[in-house]
Amino acid sequence: MIDIKEYGEFNTSWCPGCGNFGIMDAVRAALSRQGIAPHQFVYVSGIGQAAKAPHYIRCNGFNGLHGRSLPAAQAIRLANTGLPVLVSSGDGCSYGEGGNHFLAAIRRNVNITLLAHDNQIYGLTKGQASPTTMQGHVTKAQPLGAPSAAFNPVAVAVAMRCGFVARGFAGDKEHLAGLIVAAMQHEGFALVDILQPCVSFNKVNTYAWYKERCRPLPESYDPTDWQTAMTTAATFGEEIPVGVIYREDKPGFETRLPQLAGPPLAARGRDLAAVARVLEAFA
Ligand SMILES: Cc1ncc(C[n+]2csc(CCOP(=O)(O)OP(=O)(O)O)c2C)c(N)n1
Ligand code: SF4
């Protein structure tokens, strides 16, 4: 257990009441419970309000381009297979600009955890519809209502048999912290899609809206049953199940590359003469 104060206190540019605060509290609690000190993990993000999360916690951080956090995170993990790697990314960043990286990360199954701050809107750029915005939702940029059907990331991840798929709610920090711990403990790519109110630009999916609908899965729920998980993942409307929706143990990408057997690449000595030979050969 690490003292929460170790992760620091920072001024943020988030609006008062933003769901990102609940997610950050849950991240701190999850790290503390696992005894992971600020220098012992890497926190990766792209661009957006969610992507500012690594700026507001003591950590090793990396900010990539919009939608490009997952490739960077996977590279970091493959270079240092002993290192916990967390990604915070908005629904636009993860499922819009980064949509193909999301699918590739599920297929590749590198051992990282994606925390998708899903506020069903583009927060940083002031409220345009994102891939998870509900069809018909009126925004400043879509005055006639969002014309496209909403993307369901949880259902897509389950359909692809992603090894760990959970849905959480930023308004229930204790439950969310448990999901983040379970995701980080999972061997392979883990998705936690987190319903996160944007109090400034999403006046439809508010705290009250989510609270009325979010139902924690019962103890008896079996997340290893794929058919049931598909039905559970597809449930999003008057009722929204939250918890670990699907899990499947399978070998991670790291076990499939012989080059990664043995100590992490980052801990191995560097052979600069070999690098010089490669440069010479291809220059
Ligand atoms: C390739 C690219 N497209 C668009 C933008 C402009 N842009 C920056 S943040 C953002 C939306 C962020 O929304 P989301 O990822 O949902 O995160 P949030 O701010 O809601 O946390 C957009 C469209 C950009 N920076 N790069
Ligand atoms: S605009 Fe929305 S997502 Fe961004 S800080 Fe404000 S409440 Fe949070």
GROMACS .gro file of C-alpha atoms and ligand atoms in nm:
model
  317
    1MET     CA    1   0.000   0.000   0.000
    2ILE     CA    2   0.140   0.340  -0.100
    3ASP     CA    3   0.023   0.662   0.068
    4ILE     CA    4  -0.215   0.837  -0.176
    5LYS     CA    5  -0.025   1.164  -0.109
    6GLU     CA    6   0.276   1.014  -0.294
    7TYR     CA    7   0.089   1.067  -0.623
    8GLY     CA    8   0.080   1.444  -0.561
    9GLU     CA    9  -0.186   1.715  -0.581
   10PHE     CA   10  -0.205   1.931  -0.893
   11ASN     CA   11  -0.416   2.221  -1.019
   12THR     CA   12  -0.618   2.105  -1.316
   13SER     CA   13  -0.792   2.278  -1.606
   14TRP     CA   14  -1.093   2.044  -1.578
   15CYS     CA   15  -1.435   2.203  -1.508
   16PRO     CA   16  -1.557   2.169  -1.147
   17GLY     CA   17  -1.766   1.851  -1.124
   18CYS     CA   18  -1.611   1.684  -1.431
   19GLY     CA   19  -1.620   1.304  -1.418
   20ASN     CA   20  -1.245   1.297  -1.485
   21PHE     CA   21  -1.188   1.378  -1.115
   22GLY     CA   22  -1.362   1.057  -1.005
   23ILE     CA   23  -1.154   0.857  -1.250
   24MET     CA   24  -0.831   1.011  -1.122
   25ASP     CA   25  -0.927   0.932  -0.761
   26ALA     CA   26  -0.998   0.572  -0.864
   27VAL     CA   27  -0.663   0.548  -1.048
   28ARG     CA   28  -0.478   0.674  -0.739
   29ALA     CA   29  -0.664   0.425  -0.516
   30ALA     CA   30  -0.593   0.137  -0.758
   31LEU     CA   31  -0.222   0.219  -0.775
   32SER     CA   32  -0.199   0.263  -0.399
   33ARG     CA   33  -0.370  -0.073  -0.328
   34GLN     CA   34  -0.128  -0.252  -0.560
   35GLY     CA   35   0.174  -0.084  -0.399
   36ILE     CA   36   0.278   0.081  -0.727
   37ALA     CA   37   0.482   0.394  -0.653
   38PRO     CA   38   0.486   0.694  -0.893
   39HIS     CA   39   0.818   0.589  -1.049
   40GLN     CA   40   0.702   0.228  -1.102
   41PHE     CA   41   0.447   0.275  -1.381
   42VAL     CA   42   0.400   0.466  -1.707
   43TYR     CA   43   0.085   0.663  -1.783
   44VAL     CA   44   0.024   0.723  -2.155
   45SER     CA   45  -0.235   0.942  -2.327
   46GLY     CA   46  -0.322   1.119  -2.652
   47ILE     CA   47  -0.508   1.452  -2.681
   48GLY     CA   48  -0.829   1.565  -2.509
   49GLN     CA   49  -0.953   1.637  -2.157
   50ALA     CA   50  -0.911   1.272  -2.053
   51ALA     CA   51  -0.562   1.275  -2.199
   52LYS     CA   52  -0.458   1.540  -1.947
   53ALA     CA   53  -0.483   1.280  -1.669
   54PRO     CA   54  -0.109   1.196  -1.669
   55HIS     CA   55  -0.036   1.569  -1.615
   56TYR     CA   56  -0.220   1.562  -1.283
   57ILE     CA   57  -0.047   1.274  -1.107
   58ARG     CA   58   0.317   1.203  -1.023
   59CYS     CA   59   0.419   0.944  -1.282
   60ASN     CA   60   0.632   0.869  -1.584
   61GLY     CA   61   0.406   1.007  -1.856
   62PHE     CA   62   0.393   1.012  -2.234
   63ASN     CA   63   0.159   1.230  -2.442
   64GLY     CA   64   0.107   1.112  -2.798
   65LEU     CA   65  -0.101   1.248  -3.085
   66HIS     CA   66  -0.482   1.239  -3.079
   67GLY     CA   67  -0.589   0.874  -3.104
   68ARG     CA   68  -0.233   0.745  -3.096
   69SER     CA   69  -0.182   0.657  -2.731
   70LEU     CA   70  -0.218   0.279  -2.777
   71PRO     CA   71   0.072   0.229  -3.022
   72ALA     CA   72   0.302   0.426  -2.791
   73ALA     CA   73   0.180   0.236  -2.485
   74GLN     CA   74   0.233  -0.103  -2.651
   75ALA     CA   75   0.586  -0.006  -2.758
   76ILE     CA   76   0.669   0.108  -2.405
   77ARG     CA   77   0.543  -0.219  -2.258
   78LEU     CA   78   0.727  -0.434  -2.514
   79ALA     CA   79   1.052  -0.250  -2.441
   80ASN     CA   80   1.005  -0.304  -2.069
   81THR     CA   81   0.788  -0.607  -1.999
   82GLY     CA   82   0.816  -0.557  -1.623
   83LEU     CA   83   0.646  -0.219  -1.627
   84PRO     CA   84   0.274  -0.155  -1.558
   85VAL     CA   85   0.138   0.065  -1.841
   86LEU     CA   86  -0.187   0.261  -1.807
   87VAL     CA   87  -0.357   0.459  -2.085
   88SER     CA   88  -0.616   0.734  -2.032
   89SER     CA   89  -0.801   0.835  -2.344
   90GLY     CA   90  -1.136   0.988  -2.439
   91ASP     CA   91  -1.406   0.814  -2.639
   92GLY     CA   92  -1.312   1.026  -2.943
   93CYS     CA   93  -0.944   0.951  -2.893
   94SER     CA   94  -0.997   0.575  -2.836
   95TYR     CA   95  -1.282   0.492  -3.069
   96GLY     CA   96  -1.278   0.771  -3.331
   97GLU     CA   97  -0.929   0.890  -3.427
   98GLY     CA   98  -0.776   0.583  -3.260
   99GLY     CA   99  -1.044   0.333  -3.360
  100ASN     CA  100  -0.817   0.113  -3.568
  101HIS     CA  101  -0.549   0.116  -3.297
  102PHE     CA  102  -0.817   0.001  -3.052
  103LEU     CA  103  -0.903  -0.300  -3.270
  104ALA     CA  104  -0.536  -0.380  -3.331
  105ALA     CA  105  -0.457  -0.362  -2.959
  106ILE     CA  106  -0.730  -0.614  -2.880
  107ARG     CA  107  -0.597  -0.852  -3.146
  108ARG     CA  108  -0.235  -0.806  -3.040
  109ASN     CA  109  -0.305  -0.851  -2.667
  110VAL     CA  110  -0.005  -0.664  -2.524
  111ASN     CA  111  -0.024  -0.638  -2.146
  112ILE     CA  112  -0.155  -0.282  -2.097
  113THR     CA  113  -0.472  -0.128  -1.948
  114LEU     CA  114  -0.688   0.117  -2.143
  115LEU     CA  115  -0.905   0.348  -1.932
  116ALA     CA  116  -1.145   0.497  -2.185
  117HIS     CA  117  -1.302   0.810  -2.031
  118ASP     CA  118  -1.631   0.776  -2.218
  119ASN     CA  119  -1.828   1.102  -2.188
  120GLN     CA  120  -2.010   1.035  -2.516
  121ILE     CA  121  -1.891   1.373  -2.652
  122TYR     CA  122  -1.579   1.556  -2.769
  123GLY     CA  123  -1.505   1.752  -2.449
  124LEU     CA  124  -1.188   1.944  -2.532
  125THR     CA  125  -1.320   2.078  -2.861
  126LYS     CA  126  -1.646   2.189  -2.697
  127GLY     CA  127  -1.909   1.928  -2.754
  128GLN     CA  128  -1.923   1.781  -3.103
  129ALA     CA  129  -2.067   1.429  -3.134
  130SER     CA  130  -1.817   1.147  -3.078
  131PRO     CA  131  -1.851   0.782  -3.189
  132THR     CA  132  -2.037   0.695  -2.865
  133THR     CA  133  -2.282   0.989  -2.880
  134MET     CA  134  -2.634   0.849  -2.891
  135GLN     CA  135  -2.816   0.882  -3.223
  136GLY     CA  136  -3.039   1.189  -3.218
  137HIS     CA  137  -2.843   1.369  -2.940
  138VAL     CA  138  -2.857   1.741  -3.025
  139THR     CA  139  -2.522   1.919  -2.993
  140LYS     CA  140  -2.401   2.263  -3.106
  141ALA     CA  141  -2.240   2.100  -3.408
  142GLN     CA  142  -2.528   1.859  -3.475
  143PRO     CA  143  -2.839   2.083  -3.432
  144LEU     CA  144  -3.061   1.819  -3.596
  145GLY     CA  145  -2.924   1.546  -3.369
  146ALA     CA  146  -2.627   1.313  -3.417
  147PRO     CA  147  -2.716   1.128  -3.736
  148SER     CA  148  -2.505   0.813  -3.689
  149ALA     CA  149  -2.569   0.505  -3.475
  150ALA     CA  150  -2.363   0.499  -3.154
  151PHE     CA  151  -2.058   0.274  -3.136
  152ASN     CA  152  -2.066   0.026  -2.847
  153PRO     CA  153  -1.699  -0.031  -2.754
  154VAL     CA  154  -1.779  -0.291  -2.489
  155ALA     CA  155  -1.981  -0.505  -2.730
  156VAL     CA  156  -1.711  -0.475  -2.998
  157ALA     CA  157  -1.441  -0.577  -2.748
  158VAL     CA  158  -1.643  -0.878  -2.630
  159ALA     CA  159  -1.719  -0.976  -2.990
  160MET     CA  160  -1.343  -0.977  -3.052
  161ARG     CA  161  -1.290  -1.188  -2.738
  162CYS     CA  162  -1.076  -0.919  -2.574
  163GLY     CA  163  -0.933  -1.092  -2.262
  164PHE     CA  164  -1.067  -0.834  -2.012
  165VAL     CA  165  -1.365  -0.608  -2.073
  166ALA     CA  166  -1.522  -0.396  -1.801
  167ARG     CA  167  -1.758  -0.101  -1.784
  168GLY     CA  168  -1.739   0.140  -1.491
  169PHE     CA  169  -1.891   0.471  -1.383
  170ALA     CA  170  -1.688   0.774  -1.272
  171GLY     CA  171  -1.957   0.849  -1.010
  172ASP     CA  172  -1.882   0.523  -0.823
  173LYS     CA  173  -1.513   0.556  -0.741
  174GLU     CA  174  -1.489   0.258  -0.508
  175HIS     CA  175  -1.637   0.017  -0.763
  176LEU     CA  176  -1.424   0.172  -1.038
  177ALA     CA  177  -1.100   0.137  -0.837
  178GLY     CA  178  -1.173  -0.237  -0.803
  179LEU     CA  179  -1.221  -0.266  -1.179
  180ILE     CA  180  -0.891  -0.085  -1.248
  181VAL     CA  181  -0.703  -0.316  -1.010
  182ALA     CA  182  -0.855  -0.624  -1.177
  183ALA     CA  183  -0.770  -0.485  -1.523
  184MET     CA  184  -0.409  -0.415  -1.424
  185GLN     CA  185  -0.374  -0.763  -1.276
  186HIS     CA  186  -0.502  -0.922  -1.597
  187GLU     CA  187  -0.238  -1.072  -1.827
  188GLY     CA  188  -0.290  -0.907  -2.168
  189PHE     CA  189  -0.484  -0.610  -2.306
  190ALA     CA  190  -0.757  -0.488  -2.069
  191LEU     CA  191  -1.034  -0.239  -2.147
  192VAL     CA  192  -1.219  -0.041  -1.882
  193ASP     CA  193  -1.480   0.175  -2.055
  194ILE     CA  194  -1.571   0.441  -1.797
  195LEU     CA  195  -1.895   0.639  -1.821
  196GLN     CA  196  -1.778   0.991  -1.741
  197PRO     CA  197  -2.014   1.289  -1.723
  198CYS     CA  198  -1.897   1.600  -1.911
  199VAL     CA  199  -2.085   1.860  -1.711
  200SER     CA  200  -2.017   2.141  -1.959
  201PHE     CA  201  -2.099   1.992  -2.298
  202ASN     CA  202  -2.308   1.679  -2.249
  203LYS     CA  203  -2.639   1.782  -2.095
  204VAL     CA  204  -2.803   1.448  -2.183
  205ASN     CA  205  -2.578   1.185  -2.020
  206THR     CA  206  -2.550   1.353  -1.678
  207TYR     CA  207  -2.459   1.205  -1.336
  208ALA     CA  208  -2.831   1.155  -1.271
  209TRP     CA  209  -2.881   0.989  -1.612
  210TYR     CA  210  -2.600   0.738  -1.550
  211LYS     CA  211  -2.692   0.683  -1.182
  212GLU     CA  212  -3.049   0.591  -1.275
  213ARG     CA  213  -2.928   0.331  -1.524
  214CYS     CA  214  -2.598   0.183  -1.400
  215ARG     CA  215  -2.654  -0.157  -1.235
  216PRO     CA  216  -2.358  -0.346  -1.089
  217LEU     CA  217  -2.347  -0.705  -1.213
  218PRO     CA  218  -2.460  -0.957  -0.949
  219GLU     CA  219  -2.212  -1.186  -0.767
  220SER     CA  220  -2.357  -1.479  -0.961
  221TYR     CA  221  -2.258  -1.327  -1.299
  222ASP     CA  222  -2.006  -1.545  -1.488
  223PRO     CA  223  -1.778  -1.322  -1.702
  224THR     CA  224  -1.624  -1.626  -1.875
  225ASP     CA  225  -1.954  -1.708  -2.051
  226TRP     CA  226  -1.910  -1.537  -2.389
  227GLN     CA  227  -2.273  -1.561  -2.506
  228THR     CA  228  -2.401  -1.402  -2.186
  229ALA     CA  229  -2.126  -1.140  -2.205
  230MET     CA  230  -2.239  -1.044  -2.558
  231THR     CA  231  -2.595  -0.988  -2.436
  232THR     CA  232  -2.471  -0.796  -2.130
  233ALA     CA  233  -2.236  -0.579  -2.340
  234ALA     CA  234  -2.515  -0.494  -2.584
  235THR     CA  235  -2.739  -0.373  -2.300
  236PHE     CA  236  -2.708   0.008  -2.302
  237GLY     CA  237  -3.011   0.225  -2.257
  238GLU     CA  238  -3.267   0.216  -1.979
  239GLU     CA  239  -3.032  -0.026  -1.803
  240ILE     CA  240  -2.651  -0.023  -1.820
  241PRO     CA  241  -2.470  -0.317  -1.653
  242VAL     CA  242  -2.138  -0.220  -1.491
  243GLY     CA  243  -1.861  -0.453  -1.375
  244VAL     CA  244  -1.633  -0.709  -1.538
  245ILE     CA  245  -1.842  -0.810  -1.839
  246TYR     CA  246  -1.604  -1.056  -2.005
  247ARG     CA  247  -1.278  -1.225  -1.921
  248GLU     CA  248  -1.076  -1.490  -2.090
  249ASP     CA  249  -0.726  -1.603  -1.999
  250LYS     CA  250  -0.504  -1.638  -2.301
  251PRO     CA  251  -0.134  -1.588  -2.372
  252GLY     CA  252  -0.027  -1.225  -2.415
  253PHE     CA  253   0.168  -1.095  -2.715
  254GLU     CA  254   0.482  -1.088  -2.503
  255THR     CA  255   0.486  -1.466  -2.478
  256ARG     CA  256   0.465  -1.508  -2.855
  257LEU     CA  257   0.785  -1.324  -2.955
  258PRO     CA  258   1.103  -1.522  -2.890
  259GLN     CA  259   1.303  -1.195  -2.888
  260LEU     CA  260   1.120  -1.097  -2.568
  261ALA     CA  261   1.210  -1.413  -2.376
  262GLY     CA  262   1.454  -1.340  -2.094
  263PRO     CA  263   1.509  -1.004  -1.927
  264PRO     CA  264   1.320  -0.696  -2.052
  265LEU     CA  265   1.485  -0.524  -2.350
  266ALA     CA  266   1.529  -0.212  -2.138
  267ALA     CA  267   1.744  -0.405  -1.889
  268ARG     CA  268   1.976  -0.558  -2.147
  269GLY     CA  269   2.315  -0.414  -2.237
  270ARG     CA  270   2.344  -0.211  -2.555
  271ASP     CA  271   2.571  -0.331  -2.835
  272LEU     CA  272   2.653  -0.002  -3.008
  273ALA     CA  273   2.897  -0.175  -3.245
  274ALA     CA  274   2.603  -0.386  -3.376
  275VAL     CA  275   2.396  -0.069  -3.423
  276ALA     CA  276   2.685   0.086  -3.618
  277ARG     CA  277   2.704  -0.225  -3.839
  278VAL     CA  278   2.329  -0.203  -3.917
  279LEU     CA  279   2.358   0.169  -3.999
  280GLU     CA  280   2.658   0.095  -4.219
  281ALA     CA  281   2.470  -0.180  -4.405
  282PHE     CA  282   2.159   0.029  -4.475
  283ALA     CA  283   2.308   0.380  -4.511
  284LIG     C1  284  -0.596   1.400  -3.570
  284LIG     C2  285  -0.669   1.505  -3.489
  284LIG     N1  286  -0.799   1.528  -3.514
  284LIG     C3  287  -0.865   1.619  -3.440
  284LIG     C4  288  -0.801   1.690  -3.342
  284LIG     C5  289  -0.877   1.793  -3.262
  284LIG     N2  290  -0.918   1.741  -3.134
  284LIG     C6  291  -0.842   1.757  -3.023
  284LIG     S1  292  -0.915   1.694  -2.887
  284LIG     C7  293  -1.050   1.644  -2.977
  284LIG     C8  294  -1.168   1.576  -2.913
  284LIG     C9  295  -1.138   1.508  -2.785
  284LIG     O1  296  -1.247   1.429  -2.748
  284LIG     P1  297  -1.228   1.296  -2.670
  284LIG     O2  298  -1.118   1.216  -2.727
  284LIG     O3  299  -1.360   1.229  -2.658
  284LIG     O4  300  -1.174   1.343  -2.529
  284LIG     P2  301  -1.238   1.440  -2.416
  284LIG     O5  302  -1.184   1.577  -2.446
  284LIG     O6  303  -1.386   1.430  -2.427
  284LIG     O7  304  -1.185   1.383  -2.289
  284LIG    C10  305  -1.037   1.676  -3.110
  284LIG    C11  306  -1.137   1.646  -3.215
  284LIG    C12  307  -0.665   1.662  -3.317
  284LIG     N3  308  -0.597   1.720  -3.219
  284LIG     N4  309  -0.601   1.568  -3.393
  285SF4     S1  310  -1.534   2.011  -2.092
  285SF4    FE1  311  -1.631   1.828  -2.009
  285SF4     S2  312  -1.471   1.670  -2.016
  285SF4    FE2  313  -1.373   1.870  -2.036
  285SF4     S3  314  -1.313   1.924  -1.828
  285SF4    FE3  315  -1.510   2.020  -1.869
  285SF4     S4  316  -1.659   1.873  -1.791
  285SF4    FE4  317  -1.467   1.764  -1.813
   0.00000   0.00000   0.00000
